[in-house]
XYZ file of C-alpha atoms in Angstrom:
259
model
C -6.302 27.931 1.066
C -6.606 24.838 3.252
C -6.778 22.501 0.277
C -3.189 23.160 -0.764
C 0.146 22.460 0.838
C 2.380 19.504 1.469
C 4.101 17.278 -1.037
C 4.508 13.657 -2.078
C 8.184 13.334 -2.901
C 9.371 10.772 -5.422
C 12.866 9.313 -5.490
C 14.473 6.002 -6.395
C 16.842 3.417 -4.964
C 18.216 -0.046 -5.724
C 19.467 1.097 -9.146
C 16.105 2.674 -9.963
C 14.108 -0.486 -9.317
C 12.471 0.807 -6.116
C 10.392 4.000 -6.088
C 10.039 5.805 -2.759
C 7.018 8.033 -2.179
C 7.475 10.254 0.885
C 4.499 12.079 2.405
C 5.754 15.495 3.513
C 3.636 18.006 5.418
C 4.770 18.833 8.938
C 5.346 16.579 11.946
C 1.818 15.121 11.825
C 1.836 14.753 8.015
C -1.631 16.164 7.388
C -2.805 15.068 3.932
C -4.293 17.904 1.906
C -6.495 17.739 -1.184
C -3.441 18.680 -3.235
C -1.465 15.763 -1.778
C -4.257 13.366 -2.693
C -3.902 14.425 -6.325
C -0.125 14.095 -6.096
C -0.424 10.475 -4.963
C -2.243 9.645 -8.196
C 0.230 11.661 -10.279
C 3.222 9.929 -8.712
C 1.764 6.491 -9.312
C 1.040 7.382 -12.938
C 4.731 8.224 -13.348
C 5.799 5.055 -11.554
C 3.552 2.791 -13.609
C 4.950 4.354 -16.794
C 8.547 3.631 -15.723
C 9.592 0.114 -16.819
C 12.579 0.150 -14.465
C 10.478 0.408 -11.283
C 9.595 -2.945 -9.752
C 8.551 -2.027 -6.189
C 7.042 1.028 -4.468
C 7.530 2.151 -0.858
C 5.279 4.732 0.810
C 6.634 6.450 3.923
C 6.555 9.803 5.744
C 9.227 12.311 6.729
C 7.166 13.575 9.671
C 6.984 12.421 13.263
C 3.936 10.356 12.269
C 3.041 8.474 9.096
C -0.038 10.699 8.987
C -2.620 11.967 11.438
C -5.197 12.049 8.632
C -6.669 14.536 6.208
C -6.982 18.304 6.220
C -10.369 18.357 7.938
C -11.079 22.080 7.635
C -10.241 21.946 3.949
C -13.101 19.547 3.261
C -15.593 22.348 3.826
C -14.109 24.094 0.782
C -14.842 21.140 -1.516
C -18.106 20.945 -3.430
C -20.117 17.877 -2.303
C -20.238 16.514 -5.868
C -16.452 16.241 -5.848
C -16.639 13.787 -2.957
C -18.281 11.136 -5.143
C -14.831 10.268 -6.549
C -12.998 10.947 -3.284
C -11.070 7.703 -2.957
C -9.832 7.214 -6.498
C -6.558 9.116 -6.088
C -5.608 7.910 -2.618
C -6.129 4.272 -3.618
C -3.805 4.384 -6.635
C -1.513 1.910 -4.854
C -4.154 -0.801 -5.162
C -4.369 -0.317 -8.920
C -0.624 -0.196 -9.480
C 0.876 -3.287 -11.097
C 3.851 -3.014 -8.728
C 3.860 -4.402 -5.187
C 3.523 -1.483 -2.757
C 4.906 -1.436 0.810
C 3.711 1.038 3.452
C 6.300 1.853 6.154
C 4.270 3.147 9.116
C 5.630 4.839 12.225
C 3.369 6.656 14.684
C -0.180 7.713 13.844
C -1.887 6.156 10.848
C -5.320 7.757 10.974
C -8.168 8.480 8.604
C -7.107 8.877 4.999
C -3.609 7.781 6.058
C -4.946 4.378 7.079
C -6.984 4.205 3.891
C -3.809 4.884 1.910
C -1.987 2.161 3.858
C -4.881 -0.274 3.381
C -4.597 0.158 -0.388
C -0.973 -1.002 -0.227
C -0.027 -4.660 -0.530
C 2.211 -4.964 2.539
C 2.257 -2.870 5.713
C 5.179 -2.740 8.149
C 5.068 -0.705 11.360
C 6.704 0.111 14.703
C 5.402 -0.685 18.224
C 4.395 2.957 18.752
C 2.168 2.944 15.662
C -1.571 3.405 16.120
C -4.303 2.873 13.546
C -7.761 4.435 13.382
C -10.644 5.503 11.174
C -11.971 8.268 13.467
C -14.452 9.870 11.070
C -17.368 9.228 13.462
C -15.971 12.034 15.607
C -16.855 14.387 12.732
C -20.270 12.941 11.935
C -18.797 11.257 8.872
C -17.692 7.833 7.633
C -14.439 6.786 5.900
C -14.678 7.723 2.231
C -11.567 6.358 0.513
C -12.076 2.625 0.824
C -11.678 2.325 4.585
C -14.976 0.575 5.361
C -14.422 -2.077 2.710
C -10.716 -2.756 3.006
C -10.547 -2.798 6.797
C -13.432 -5.262 7.063
C -11.776 -7.580 4.552
C -8.506 -7.507 6.476
C -9.608 -7.822 10.110
C -13.171 -9.142 9.757
C -16.562 -7.457 9.650
C -17.261 -7.531 13.392
C -13.931 -5.971 14.365
C -14.172 -3.376 11.590
C -17.665 -2.369 12.705
C -16.468 -1.905 16.273
C -13.464 0.220 15.362
C -15.256 2.329 12.736
C -18.503 2.844 14.638
C -16.704 3.673 17.896
C -13.714 5.473 16.327
C -11.471 3.334 18.559
C -7.766 3.095 17.815
C -5.999 -0.179 17.034
C -2.668 -0.639 18.826
C 0.367 -1.910 16.936
C 0.441 -5.372 18.527
C -3.262 -5.839 17.873
C -2.744 -4.781 14.278
C -0.038 -7.432 13.946
C -2.146 -10.140 15.578
C -5.070 -9.378 13.274
C -2.992 -9.244 10.091
C -3.426 -5.522 9.522
C 0.372 -5.247 9.431
C 2.867 -7.928 8.400
C 5.562 -7.028 10.921
C 6.633 -4.699 13.725
C 10.127 -3.211 13.930
C 11.708 -1.609 16.976
C 11.908 2.006 15.828
C 11.990 4.226 12.739
C 15.553 3.234 11.864
C 14.771 -0.474 12.148
C 11.581 0.019 10.143
C 13.436 1.826 7.358
C 16.092 -0.895 7.261
C 13.533 -3.725 7.151
C 11.476 -1.932 4.508
C 14.513 -1.336 2.327
C 15.584 -4.958 2.683
C 12.127 -6.226 1.726
C 11.886 -3.822 -1.220
C 15.253 -5.032 -2.498
C 14.156 -8.650 -2.170
C 10.925 -8.053 -4.088
C 12.809 -6.135 -6.779
C 14.909 -9.223 -7.470
C 11.883 -11.363 -8.336
C 10.224 -11.554 -11.733
C 8.116 -8.427 -12.379
C 5.710 -10.569 -14.416
C 5.241 -13.044 -11.569
C 4.883 -10.277 -8.964
C 2.311 -8.419 -11.058
C 0.355 -11.606 -11.746
C 0.387 -12.748 -8.109
C -0.945 -9.357 -6.959
C -3.751 -9.471 -9.519
C -4.746 -13.066 -8.726
C -4.793 -12.386 -4.975
C -6.764 -9.133 -5.277
C -9.344 -10.416 -7.752
C -9.694 -13.909 -6.341
C -10.403 -12.931 -2.742
C -13.789 -11.365 -3.501
C -15.131 -14.237 -5.600
C -16.096 -17.850 -4.934
C -13.216 -20.231 -4.212
C -13.615 -22.059 -7.524
C -13.394 -18.767 -9.437
C -10.182 -17.825 -7.652
C -8.657 -21.246 -8.287
C -9.595 -21.049 -11.960
C -8.011 -17.588 -12.191
C -4.869 -18.902 -10.501
C -4.660 -21.889 -12.855
C -4.940 -19.738 -15.969
C -2.394 -17.236 -14.641
C 0.009 -20.091 -13.869
C -0.342 -21.377 -17.424
C 0.277 -17.895 -18.816
C 3.484 -17.473 -16.796
C 4.721 -20.834 -18.136
C 5.375 -19.092 -21.460
C 7.493 -16.260 -20.038
C 11.233 -15.843 -20.373
C 11.423 -15.244 -16.628
C 10.044 -18.686 -15.820
C 12.533 -20.328 -18.175
C 15.300 -18.281 -16.547
C 14.125 -19.271 -13.071
C 14.169 -22.973 -13.927
C 17.585 -22.661 -15.575
C 19.010 -20.782 -12.589
C 17.622 -23.401 -10.212
C 19.194 -26.297 -12.088
C 22.484 -24.411 -12.536
C 22.521 -23.357 -8.860
C 22.855 -19.622 -9.567
C 20.865 -16.475 -8.934
C 18.254 -15.830 -11.672
C 18.307 -12.657 -13.731
C 14.650 -11.745 -14.208
C 13.810 -9.150 -16.835
C 10.009 -9.062 -16.745
C 9.562 -10.815 -20.068
């Protein structure tokens, strides 16, 4: 059955504080319907684990992912497509910062998965596309909305309506990715270093910053500023903020606990 196959492997590093999700399904990392469900299941486990502070999504194939299992879609009842993007966008709902480490193709649902992450890092050979127009379809897991918010409406219309790929350097220039690294090894090293850095910060501050940024961007400026102000006041009462101030004055590294 075309809907099944592949895996989303879960392991941990940095003393359990970083969760690694690895897309695994051949050299082109085709994402099946089963893998979509696994993404949501893995994030449910991660969000229930108080030790995890950061999530990394990567692939063990030659490419991050060439997209979804196209033939398998014909086996899915149309009504099931109404909730298509909920599982693949679990990263956006996670309270943890999520990093996507992208090497090679990042197409279709793979790009939509990456767009739902907070930070994207890539290599110079990476290419990005929402090619659904080639199938007489549109992106269905958040691609139209997230891409337009990241690179602008005009650019998003061009690349979605024409199914044109975005090269790595262009993706960097437009802010689609936060950095390019020479090759897969360099990407893995940079991703691991960033994940370790984020894991050292206050989980409460990281969670709050993600929420303020995500919710504030779609509202009027004054609403976002008001949200930021109230979140700042809330964090003033946390143990982590007191620890951060104490560590600063004592010239030592803070020990944040998330309280």
